[in-house]
Coordinates of N, CA and C in Angstrom, one line a residue:
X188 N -31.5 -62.8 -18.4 CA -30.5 -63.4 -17.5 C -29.3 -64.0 -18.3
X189 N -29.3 -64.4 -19.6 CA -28.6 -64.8 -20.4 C -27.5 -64.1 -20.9
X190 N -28.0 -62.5 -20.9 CA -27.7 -61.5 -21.5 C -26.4 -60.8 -20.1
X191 N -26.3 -61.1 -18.7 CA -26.1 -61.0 -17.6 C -24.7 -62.0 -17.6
X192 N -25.2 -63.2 -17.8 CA -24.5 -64.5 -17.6 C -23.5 -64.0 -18.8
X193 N -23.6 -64.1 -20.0 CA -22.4 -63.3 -21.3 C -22.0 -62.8 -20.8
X194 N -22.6 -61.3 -20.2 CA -21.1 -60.4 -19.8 C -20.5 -60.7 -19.0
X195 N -20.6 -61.8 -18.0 CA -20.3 -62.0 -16.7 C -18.7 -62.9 -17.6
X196 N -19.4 -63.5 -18.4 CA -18.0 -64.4 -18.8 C -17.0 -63.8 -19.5
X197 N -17.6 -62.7 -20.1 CA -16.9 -62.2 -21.2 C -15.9 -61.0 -20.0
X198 N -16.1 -60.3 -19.2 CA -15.6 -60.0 -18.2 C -14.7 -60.4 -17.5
X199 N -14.7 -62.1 -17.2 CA -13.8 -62.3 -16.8 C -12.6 -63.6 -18.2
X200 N -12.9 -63.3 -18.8 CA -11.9 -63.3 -20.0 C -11.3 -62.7 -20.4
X201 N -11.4 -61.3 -20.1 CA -10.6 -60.0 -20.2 C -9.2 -60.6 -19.8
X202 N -8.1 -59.9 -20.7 CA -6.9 -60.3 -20.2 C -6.0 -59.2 -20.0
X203 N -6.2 -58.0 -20.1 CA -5.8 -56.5 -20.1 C -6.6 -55.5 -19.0
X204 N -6.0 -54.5 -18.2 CA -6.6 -53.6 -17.1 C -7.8 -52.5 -17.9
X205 N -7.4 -52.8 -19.4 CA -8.4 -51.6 -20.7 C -9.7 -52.5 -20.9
X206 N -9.5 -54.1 -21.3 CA -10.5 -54.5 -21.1 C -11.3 -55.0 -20.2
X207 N -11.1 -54.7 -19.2 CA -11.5 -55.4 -17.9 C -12.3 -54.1 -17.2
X208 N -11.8 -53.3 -17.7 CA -13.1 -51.7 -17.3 C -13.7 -51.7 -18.4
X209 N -13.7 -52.0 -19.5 CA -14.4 -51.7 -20.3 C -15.6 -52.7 -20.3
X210 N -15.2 -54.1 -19.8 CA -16.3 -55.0 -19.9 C -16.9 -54.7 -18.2
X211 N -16.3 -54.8 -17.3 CA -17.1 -54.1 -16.1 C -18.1 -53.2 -16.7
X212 N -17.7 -52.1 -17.3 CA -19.3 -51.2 -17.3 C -19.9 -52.0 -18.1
X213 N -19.7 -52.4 -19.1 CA -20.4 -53.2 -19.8 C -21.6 -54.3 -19.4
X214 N -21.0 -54.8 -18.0 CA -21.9 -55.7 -17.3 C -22.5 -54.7 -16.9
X215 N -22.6 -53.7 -15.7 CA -23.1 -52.7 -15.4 C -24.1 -52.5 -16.2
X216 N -23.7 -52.1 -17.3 CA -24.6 -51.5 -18.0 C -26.3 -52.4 -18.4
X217 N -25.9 -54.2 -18.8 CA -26.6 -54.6 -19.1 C -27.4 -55.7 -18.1
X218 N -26.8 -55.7 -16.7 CA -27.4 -55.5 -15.7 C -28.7 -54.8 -15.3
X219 N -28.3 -53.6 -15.6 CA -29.2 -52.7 -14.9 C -30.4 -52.2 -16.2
X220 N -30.1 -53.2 -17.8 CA -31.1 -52.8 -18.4 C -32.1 -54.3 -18.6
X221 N -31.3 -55.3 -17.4 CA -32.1 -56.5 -17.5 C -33.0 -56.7 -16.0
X222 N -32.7 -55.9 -15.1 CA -33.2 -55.9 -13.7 C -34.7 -56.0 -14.0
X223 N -35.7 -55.4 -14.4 CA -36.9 -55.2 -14.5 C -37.4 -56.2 -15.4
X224 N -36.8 -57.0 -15.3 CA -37.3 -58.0 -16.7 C -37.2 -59.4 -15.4
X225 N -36.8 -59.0 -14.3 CA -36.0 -60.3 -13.8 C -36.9 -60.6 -12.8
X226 N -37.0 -62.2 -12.3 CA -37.9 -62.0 -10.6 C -36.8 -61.8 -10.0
X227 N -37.3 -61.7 -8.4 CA -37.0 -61.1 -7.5 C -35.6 -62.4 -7.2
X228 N -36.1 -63.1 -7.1 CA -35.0 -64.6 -6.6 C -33.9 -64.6 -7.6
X229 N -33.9 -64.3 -9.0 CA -33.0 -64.4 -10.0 C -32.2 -63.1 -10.2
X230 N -33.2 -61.9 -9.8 CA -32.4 -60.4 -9.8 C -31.4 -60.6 -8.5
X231 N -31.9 -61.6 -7.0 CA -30.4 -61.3 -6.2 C -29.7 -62.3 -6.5
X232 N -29.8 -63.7 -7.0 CA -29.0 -64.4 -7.6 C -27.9 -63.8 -8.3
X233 N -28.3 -62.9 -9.9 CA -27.5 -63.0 -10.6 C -26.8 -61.3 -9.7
X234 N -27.1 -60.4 -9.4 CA -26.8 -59.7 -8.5 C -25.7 -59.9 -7.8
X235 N -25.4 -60.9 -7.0 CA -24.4 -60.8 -6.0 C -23.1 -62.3 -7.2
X236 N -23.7 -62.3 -8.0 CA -22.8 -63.4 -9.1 C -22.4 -62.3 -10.0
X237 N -23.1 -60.5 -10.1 CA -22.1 -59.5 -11.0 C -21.3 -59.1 -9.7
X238 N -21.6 -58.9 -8.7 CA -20.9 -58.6 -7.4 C -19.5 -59.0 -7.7
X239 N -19.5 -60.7 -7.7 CA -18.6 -61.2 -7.5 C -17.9 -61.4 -8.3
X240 N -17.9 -61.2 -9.6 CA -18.0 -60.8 -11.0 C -17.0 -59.8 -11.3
X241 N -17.3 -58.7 -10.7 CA -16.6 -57.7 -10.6 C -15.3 -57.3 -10.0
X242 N -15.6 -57.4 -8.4 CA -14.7 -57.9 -7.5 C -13.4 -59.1 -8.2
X243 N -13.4 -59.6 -8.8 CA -12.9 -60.7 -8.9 C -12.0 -60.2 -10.5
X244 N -12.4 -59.2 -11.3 CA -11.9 -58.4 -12.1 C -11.2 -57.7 -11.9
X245 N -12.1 -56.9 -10.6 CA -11.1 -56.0 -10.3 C -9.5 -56.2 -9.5
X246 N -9.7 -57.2 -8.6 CA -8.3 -58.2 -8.1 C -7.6 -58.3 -9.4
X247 N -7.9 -58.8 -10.4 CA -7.1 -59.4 -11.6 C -6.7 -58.1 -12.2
X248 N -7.0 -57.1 -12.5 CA -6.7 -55.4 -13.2 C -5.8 -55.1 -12.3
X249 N -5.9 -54.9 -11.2 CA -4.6 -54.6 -10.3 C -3.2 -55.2 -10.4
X250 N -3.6 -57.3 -10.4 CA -2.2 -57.9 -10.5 C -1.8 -57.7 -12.1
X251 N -2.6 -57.4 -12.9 CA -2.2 -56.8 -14.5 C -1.5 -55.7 -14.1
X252 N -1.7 -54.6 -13.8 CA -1.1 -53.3 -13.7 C 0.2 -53.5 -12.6
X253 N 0.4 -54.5 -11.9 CA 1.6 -54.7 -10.8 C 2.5 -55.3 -12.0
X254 N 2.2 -56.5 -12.3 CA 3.1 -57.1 -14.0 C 3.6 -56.1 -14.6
X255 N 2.7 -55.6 -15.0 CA 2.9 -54.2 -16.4 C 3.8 -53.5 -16.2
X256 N 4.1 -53.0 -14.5 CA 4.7 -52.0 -14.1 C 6.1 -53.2 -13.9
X257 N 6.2 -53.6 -13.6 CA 7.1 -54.7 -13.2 C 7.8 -54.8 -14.4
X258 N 7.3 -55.2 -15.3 CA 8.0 -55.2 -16.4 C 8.6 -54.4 -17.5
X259 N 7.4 -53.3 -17.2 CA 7.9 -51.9 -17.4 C 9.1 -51.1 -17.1
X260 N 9.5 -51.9 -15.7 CA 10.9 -51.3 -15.1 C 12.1 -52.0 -15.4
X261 N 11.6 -53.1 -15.8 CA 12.7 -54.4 -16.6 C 12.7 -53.8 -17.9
X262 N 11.8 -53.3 -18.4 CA 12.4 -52.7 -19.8 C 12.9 -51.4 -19.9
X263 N 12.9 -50.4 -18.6 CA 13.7 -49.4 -18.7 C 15.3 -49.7 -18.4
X264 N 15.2 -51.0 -17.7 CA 16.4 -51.3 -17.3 C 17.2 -51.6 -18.9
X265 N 16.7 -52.6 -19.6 CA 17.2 -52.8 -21.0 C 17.0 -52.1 -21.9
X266 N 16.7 -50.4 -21.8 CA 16.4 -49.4 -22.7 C 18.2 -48.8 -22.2
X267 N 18.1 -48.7 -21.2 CA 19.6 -47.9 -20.4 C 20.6 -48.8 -20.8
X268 N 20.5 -50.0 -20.2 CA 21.8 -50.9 -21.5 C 21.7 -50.8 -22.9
X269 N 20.7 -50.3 -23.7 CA 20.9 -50.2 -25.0 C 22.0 -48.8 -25.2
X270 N 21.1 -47.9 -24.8 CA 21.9 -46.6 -25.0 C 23.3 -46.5 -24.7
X271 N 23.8 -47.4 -23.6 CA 25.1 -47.6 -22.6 C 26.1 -48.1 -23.8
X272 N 25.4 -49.7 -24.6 CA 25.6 -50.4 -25.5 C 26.1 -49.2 -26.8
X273 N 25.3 -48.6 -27.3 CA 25.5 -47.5 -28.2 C 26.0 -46.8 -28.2
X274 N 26.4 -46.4 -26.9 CA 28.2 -45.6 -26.7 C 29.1 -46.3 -27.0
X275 N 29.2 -47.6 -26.6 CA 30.1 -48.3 -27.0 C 30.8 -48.7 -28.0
X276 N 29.0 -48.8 -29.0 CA 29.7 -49.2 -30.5 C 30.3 -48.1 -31.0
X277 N 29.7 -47.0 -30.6 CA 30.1 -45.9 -31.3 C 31.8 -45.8 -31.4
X278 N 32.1 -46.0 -30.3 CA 33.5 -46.3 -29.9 C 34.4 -47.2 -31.0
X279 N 33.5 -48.5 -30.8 CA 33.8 -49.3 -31.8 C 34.1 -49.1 -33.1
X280 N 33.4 -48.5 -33.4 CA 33.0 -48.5 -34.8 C 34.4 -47.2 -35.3
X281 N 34.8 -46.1 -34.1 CA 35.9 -45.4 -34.5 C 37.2 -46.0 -34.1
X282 N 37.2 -47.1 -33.5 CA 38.2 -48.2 -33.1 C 38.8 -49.1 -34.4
X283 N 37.5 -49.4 -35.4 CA 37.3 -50.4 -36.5 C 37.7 -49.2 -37.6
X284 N 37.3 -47.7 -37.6 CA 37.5 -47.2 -39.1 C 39.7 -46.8 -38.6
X285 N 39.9 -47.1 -37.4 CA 41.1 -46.5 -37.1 C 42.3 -47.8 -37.7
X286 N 41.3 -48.9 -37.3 CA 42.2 -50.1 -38.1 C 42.1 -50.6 -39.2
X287 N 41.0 -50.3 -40.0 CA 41.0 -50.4 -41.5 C 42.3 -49.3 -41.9
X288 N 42.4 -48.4 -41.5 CA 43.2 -47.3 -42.1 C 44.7 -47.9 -41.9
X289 N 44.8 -48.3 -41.5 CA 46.7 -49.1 -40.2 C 46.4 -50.5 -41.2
X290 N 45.7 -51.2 -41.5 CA 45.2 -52.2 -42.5 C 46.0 -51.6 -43.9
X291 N 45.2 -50.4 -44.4 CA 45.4 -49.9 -45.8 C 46.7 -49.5 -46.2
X292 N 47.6 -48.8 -44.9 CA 48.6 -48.0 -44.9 C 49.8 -48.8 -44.1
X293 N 49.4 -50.2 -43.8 CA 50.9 -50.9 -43.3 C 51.4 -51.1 -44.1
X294 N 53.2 -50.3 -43.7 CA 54.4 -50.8 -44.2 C 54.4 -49.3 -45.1
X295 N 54.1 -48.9 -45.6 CA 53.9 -47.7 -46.2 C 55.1 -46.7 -45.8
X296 N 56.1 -46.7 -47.1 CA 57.1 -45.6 -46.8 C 58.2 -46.5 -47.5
X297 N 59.0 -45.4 -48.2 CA 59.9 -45.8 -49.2 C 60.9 -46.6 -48.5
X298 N 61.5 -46.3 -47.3 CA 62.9 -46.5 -46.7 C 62.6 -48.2 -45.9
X299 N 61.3 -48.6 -45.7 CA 61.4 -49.8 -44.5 C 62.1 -50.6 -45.3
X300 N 62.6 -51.3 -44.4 CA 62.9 -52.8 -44.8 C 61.6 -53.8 -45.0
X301 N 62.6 -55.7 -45.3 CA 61.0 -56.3 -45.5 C 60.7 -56.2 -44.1
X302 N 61.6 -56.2 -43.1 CA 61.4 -56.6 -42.0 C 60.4 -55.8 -40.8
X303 N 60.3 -54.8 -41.2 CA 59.7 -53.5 -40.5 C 58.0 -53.4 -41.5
X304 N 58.1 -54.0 -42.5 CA 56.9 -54.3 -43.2 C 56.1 -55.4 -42.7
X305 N 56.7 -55.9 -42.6 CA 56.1 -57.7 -42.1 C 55.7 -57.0 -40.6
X306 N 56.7 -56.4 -39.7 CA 56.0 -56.0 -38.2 C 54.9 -55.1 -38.6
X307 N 55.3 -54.1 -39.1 CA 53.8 -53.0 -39.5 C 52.4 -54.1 -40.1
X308 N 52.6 -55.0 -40.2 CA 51.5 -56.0 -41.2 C 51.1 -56.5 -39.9
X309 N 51.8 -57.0 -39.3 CA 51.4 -57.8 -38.1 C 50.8 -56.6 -36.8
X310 N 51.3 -55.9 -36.8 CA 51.1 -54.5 -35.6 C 49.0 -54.4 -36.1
X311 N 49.1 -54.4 -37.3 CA 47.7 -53.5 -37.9 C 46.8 -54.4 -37.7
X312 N 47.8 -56.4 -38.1 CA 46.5 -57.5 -37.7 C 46.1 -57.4 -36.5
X313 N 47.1 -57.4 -35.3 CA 46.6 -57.4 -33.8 C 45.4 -56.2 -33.8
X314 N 45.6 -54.7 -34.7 CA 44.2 -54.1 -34.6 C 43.4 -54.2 -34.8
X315 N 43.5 -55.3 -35.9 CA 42.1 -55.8 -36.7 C 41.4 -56.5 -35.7
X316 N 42.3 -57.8 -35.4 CA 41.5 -58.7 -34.0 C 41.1 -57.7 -33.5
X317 N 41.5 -57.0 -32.5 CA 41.2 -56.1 -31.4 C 39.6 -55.6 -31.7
X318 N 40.1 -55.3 -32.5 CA 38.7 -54.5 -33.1 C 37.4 -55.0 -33.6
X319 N 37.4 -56.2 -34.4 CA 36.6 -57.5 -34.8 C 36.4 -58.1 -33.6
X320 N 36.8 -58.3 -32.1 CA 36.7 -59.0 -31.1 C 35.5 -58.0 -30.3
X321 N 36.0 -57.0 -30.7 CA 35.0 -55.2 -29.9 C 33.5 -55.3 -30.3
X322 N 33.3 -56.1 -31.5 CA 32.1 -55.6 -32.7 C 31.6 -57.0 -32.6
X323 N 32.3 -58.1 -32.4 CA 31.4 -59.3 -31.9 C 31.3 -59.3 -30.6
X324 N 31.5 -58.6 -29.6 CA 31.2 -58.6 -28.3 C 29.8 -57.9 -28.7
X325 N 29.8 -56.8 -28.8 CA 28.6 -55.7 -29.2 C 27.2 -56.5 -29.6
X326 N 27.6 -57.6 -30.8 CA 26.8 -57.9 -31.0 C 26.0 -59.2 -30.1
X327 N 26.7 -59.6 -29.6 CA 26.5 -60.9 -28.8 C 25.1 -59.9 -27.7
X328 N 26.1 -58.7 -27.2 CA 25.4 -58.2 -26.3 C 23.7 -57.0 -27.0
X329 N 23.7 -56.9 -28.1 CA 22.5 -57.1 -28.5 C 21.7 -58.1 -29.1
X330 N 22.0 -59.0 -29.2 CA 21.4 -60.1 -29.4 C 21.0 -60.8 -27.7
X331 N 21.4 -60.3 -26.7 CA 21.3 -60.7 -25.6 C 20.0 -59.8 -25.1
X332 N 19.8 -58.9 -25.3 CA 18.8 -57.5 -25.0 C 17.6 -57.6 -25.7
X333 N 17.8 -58.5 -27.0 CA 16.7 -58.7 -27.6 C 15.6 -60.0 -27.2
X334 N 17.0 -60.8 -26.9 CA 16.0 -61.9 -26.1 C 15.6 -61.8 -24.8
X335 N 16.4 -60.5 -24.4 CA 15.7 -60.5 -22.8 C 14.2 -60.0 -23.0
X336 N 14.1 -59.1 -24.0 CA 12.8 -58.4 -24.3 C 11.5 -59.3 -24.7
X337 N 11.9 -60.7 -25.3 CA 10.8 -61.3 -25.3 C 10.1 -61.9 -23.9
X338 N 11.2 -61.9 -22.8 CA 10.1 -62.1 -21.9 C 9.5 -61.0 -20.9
X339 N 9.5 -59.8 -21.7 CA 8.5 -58.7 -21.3 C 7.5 -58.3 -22.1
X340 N 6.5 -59.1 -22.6 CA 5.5 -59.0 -23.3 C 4.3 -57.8 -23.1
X341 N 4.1 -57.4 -21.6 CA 3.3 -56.0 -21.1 C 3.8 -54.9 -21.1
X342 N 5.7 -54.5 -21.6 CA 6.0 -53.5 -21.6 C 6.6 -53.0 -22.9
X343 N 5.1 -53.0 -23.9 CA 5.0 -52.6 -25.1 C 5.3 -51.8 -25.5
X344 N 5.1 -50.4 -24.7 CA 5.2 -49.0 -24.9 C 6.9 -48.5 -25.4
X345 N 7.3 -49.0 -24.4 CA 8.8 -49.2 -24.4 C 9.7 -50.1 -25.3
X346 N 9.5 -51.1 -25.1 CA 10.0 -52.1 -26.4 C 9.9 -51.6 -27.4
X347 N 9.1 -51.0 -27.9 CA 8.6 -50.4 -29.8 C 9.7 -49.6 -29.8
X348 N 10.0 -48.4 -28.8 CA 11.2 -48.0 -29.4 C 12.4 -48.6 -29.1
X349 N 12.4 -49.5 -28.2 CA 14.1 -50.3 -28.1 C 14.3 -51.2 -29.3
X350 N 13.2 -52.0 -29.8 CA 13.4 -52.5 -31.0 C 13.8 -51.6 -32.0
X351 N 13.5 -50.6 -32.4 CA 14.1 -49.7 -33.4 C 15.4 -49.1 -33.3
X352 N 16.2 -48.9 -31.9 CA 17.3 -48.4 -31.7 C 18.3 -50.1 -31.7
X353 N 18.0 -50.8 -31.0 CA 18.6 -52.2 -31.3 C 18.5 -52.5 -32.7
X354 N 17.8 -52.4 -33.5 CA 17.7 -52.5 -34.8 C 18.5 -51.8 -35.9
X355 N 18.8 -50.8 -35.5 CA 19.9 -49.5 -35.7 C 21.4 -50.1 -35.5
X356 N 21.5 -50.6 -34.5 CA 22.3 -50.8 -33.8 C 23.0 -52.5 -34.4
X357 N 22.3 -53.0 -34.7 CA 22.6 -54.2 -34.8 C 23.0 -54.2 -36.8
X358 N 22.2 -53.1 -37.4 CA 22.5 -52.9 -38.5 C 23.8 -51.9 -38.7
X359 N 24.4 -51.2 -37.8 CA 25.7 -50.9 -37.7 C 26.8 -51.4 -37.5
X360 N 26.8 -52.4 -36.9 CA 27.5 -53.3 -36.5 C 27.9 -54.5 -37.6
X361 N 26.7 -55.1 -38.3 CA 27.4 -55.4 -39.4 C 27.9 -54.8 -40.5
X362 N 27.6 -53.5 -40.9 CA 28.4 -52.7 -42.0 C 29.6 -52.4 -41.3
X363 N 29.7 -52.5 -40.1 CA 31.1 -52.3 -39.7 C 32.0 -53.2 -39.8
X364 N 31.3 -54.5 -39.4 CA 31.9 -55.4 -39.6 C 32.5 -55.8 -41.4
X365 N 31.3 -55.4 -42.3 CA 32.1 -56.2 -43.1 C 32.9 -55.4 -43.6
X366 N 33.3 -54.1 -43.4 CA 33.9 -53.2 -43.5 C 35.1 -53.4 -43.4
X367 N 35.2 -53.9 -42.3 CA 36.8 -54.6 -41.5 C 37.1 -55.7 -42.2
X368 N 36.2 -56.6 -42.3 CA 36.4 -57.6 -42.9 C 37.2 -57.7 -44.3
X369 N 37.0 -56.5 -45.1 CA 37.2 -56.5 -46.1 C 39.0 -55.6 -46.4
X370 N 38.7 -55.3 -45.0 CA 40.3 -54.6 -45.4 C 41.4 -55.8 -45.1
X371 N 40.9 -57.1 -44.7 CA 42.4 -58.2 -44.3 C 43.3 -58.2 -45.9
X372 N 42.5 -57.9 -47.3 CA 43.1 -58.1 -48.3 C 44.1 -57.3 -48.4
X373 N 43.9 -56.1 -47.6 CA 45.2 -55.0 -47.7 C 46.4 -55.7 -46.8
X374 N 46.4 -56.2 -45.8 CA 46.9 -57.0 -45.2 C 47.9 -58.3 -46.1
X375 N 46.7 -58.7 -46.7 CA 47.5 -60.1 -47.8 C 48.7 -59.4 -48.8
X376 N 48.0 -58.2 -49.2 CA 48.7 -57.4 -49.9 C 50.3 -56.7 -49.7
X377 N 50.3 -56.2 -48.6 CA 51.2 -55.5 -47.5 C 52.2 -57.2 -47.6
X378 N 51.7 -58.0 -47.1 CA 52.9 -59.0 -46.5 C 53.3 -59.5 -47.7
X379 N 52.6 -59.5 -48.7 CA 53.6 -60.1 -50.0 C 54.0 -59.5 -50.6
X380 N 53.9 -58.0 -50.4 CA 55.1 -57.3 -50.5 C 56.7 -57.5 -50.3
X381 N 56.3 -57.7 -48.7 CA 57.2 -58.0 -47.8 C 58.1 -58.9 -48.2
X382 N 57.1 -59.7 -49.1 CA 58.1 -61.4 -49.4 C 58.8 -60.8 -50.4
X383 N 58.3 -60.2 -51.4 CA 59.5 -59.9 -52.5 C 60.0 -59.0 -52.0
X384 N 60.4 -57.8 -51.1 CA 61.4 -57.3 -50.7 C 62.3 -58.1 -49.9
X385 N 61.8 -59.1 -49.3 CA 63.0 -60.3 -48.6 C 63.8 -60.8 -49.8
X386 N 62.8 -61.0 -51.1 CA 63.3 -62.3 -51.9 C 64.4 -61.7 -52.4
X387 N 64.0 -60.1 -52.7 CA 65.1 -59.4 -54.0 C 66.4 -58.8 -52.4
X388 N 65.9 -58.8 -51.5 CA 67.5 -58.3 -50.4 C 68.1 -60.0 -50.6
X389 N 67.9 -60.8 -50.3 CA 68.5 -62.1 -50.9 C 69.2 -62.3 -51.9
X390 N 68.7 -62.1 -52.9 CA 68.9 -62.5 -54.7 C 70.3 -61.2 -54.1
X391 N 69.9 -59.7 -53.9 CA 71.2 -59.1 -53.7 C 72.4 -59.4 -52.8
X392 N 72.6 -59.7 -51.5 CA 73.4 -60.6 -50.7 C 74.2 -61.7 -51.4
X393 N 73.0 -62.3 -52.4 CA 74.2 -63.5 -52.8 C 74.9 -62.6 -53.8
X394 N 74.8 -62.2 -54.2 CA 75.0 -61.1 -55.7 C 76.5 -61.0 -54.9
X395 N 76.4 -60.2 -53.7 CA 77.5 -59.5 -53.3 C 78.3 -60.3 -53.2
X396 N 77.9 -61.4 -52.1 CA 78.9 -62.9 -51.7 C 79.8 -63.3 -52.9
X397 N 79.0 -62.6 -54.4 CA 79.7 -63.9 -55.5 C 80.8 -62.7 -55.4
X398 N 80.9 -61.2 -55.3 CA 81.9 -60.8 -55.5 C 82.6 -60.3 -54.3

């Protein structure tokens, strides 16, 4: 009877629709290798207590598998925003190598003035923002997909690989970023250019004035 009464508990401690059939037969099983051992009053006792045992598993495996599926569909929904997301960066990320280069190569060319240097310096910053604003958006919005995914705990199957493409993803994003980050020096460079082509059109102007 004791042996009846365990599985009965351990049955319904099951927290999964895998172990919840697996411990059903399990009662089953040791049920039916304790019946002959049992009287008559205690075999329908414990009897309609695996009945109910069962029954009461089986309701619970069902609302597991309704969850599971439920959540399962919440994480196909944040699989499709990932992928959606990944077009995007991809975008990004050819948005960010387009302004590193307009970064490297403002003001570039023998003939500008300072003045057309300082605009080309400024033309390349607004790309930089633009583009730095694209790549923290990105990431805000995977960092947003990852926390959605902690509150789907039953749709494992699916998460293992969204974690790895979000992981991908979030590791591109910062090489992109510091990527960009690192070209504002061409930037510092470019405008103080600018200043000494202002300083020496100056120094010449007065030059002229004196004569």
């Amino acid at each position: 009877a004791n042996a009846v009464k365990m599985a009965i508990h351990r049955l319904l401690q099951a927290d999964s629709p895998e172990s919840i059939d697996r411990r059903s037969a399990e009662l089953e099983t040791v049920f039916a290798e304790q019946q002959s051992r049992l009287s008559t009053q205690l075999r329908e006792q414990l009897q309609d207590d695996v009945a109910e045992a069962l029954l009461e598993a089986q309701e619970r495996s069902q609302e597991l598998l309704e969850h599971r599926a439920a959540q399962e569909r919440d994480a196909e929904k944040l699989r499709q925003q990932a992928e959606e997301l990944e077009a995007r960066i991809l975008q990004a990320e050819a948005v960010a190598e387009h302004a590193v280069t307009r970064c490297k190569t403002a003001g570039d060319g023998m003939e500008l003035t300072h003045e057309e240097v300082y605009k080309a310096a400024d033309l390349a910053e607004q790309a930089w923002e633009a583009s730095r604003l694209e790549l923290r958006t990105a990431q805000e919005a995977v960092a947003e997909i990852f926390q959605a995914m902690d509150a789907l705990p039953a749709a494992t199957t699916i998460l293992a690989g969204l974690k790895i493409l979000l992981g991908r993803l979030r590791s591109r994003l910062a090489d992109c970023l510091s990527t960009l980050e690192g070209a504002t020096g061409f930037l510092k460079i470019t405008r103080e250019r600018a200043s000494r082509m202002a300083a020496s059109a100056k120094r010449e102007k007065e030059q002229r004035d004196l004569f």
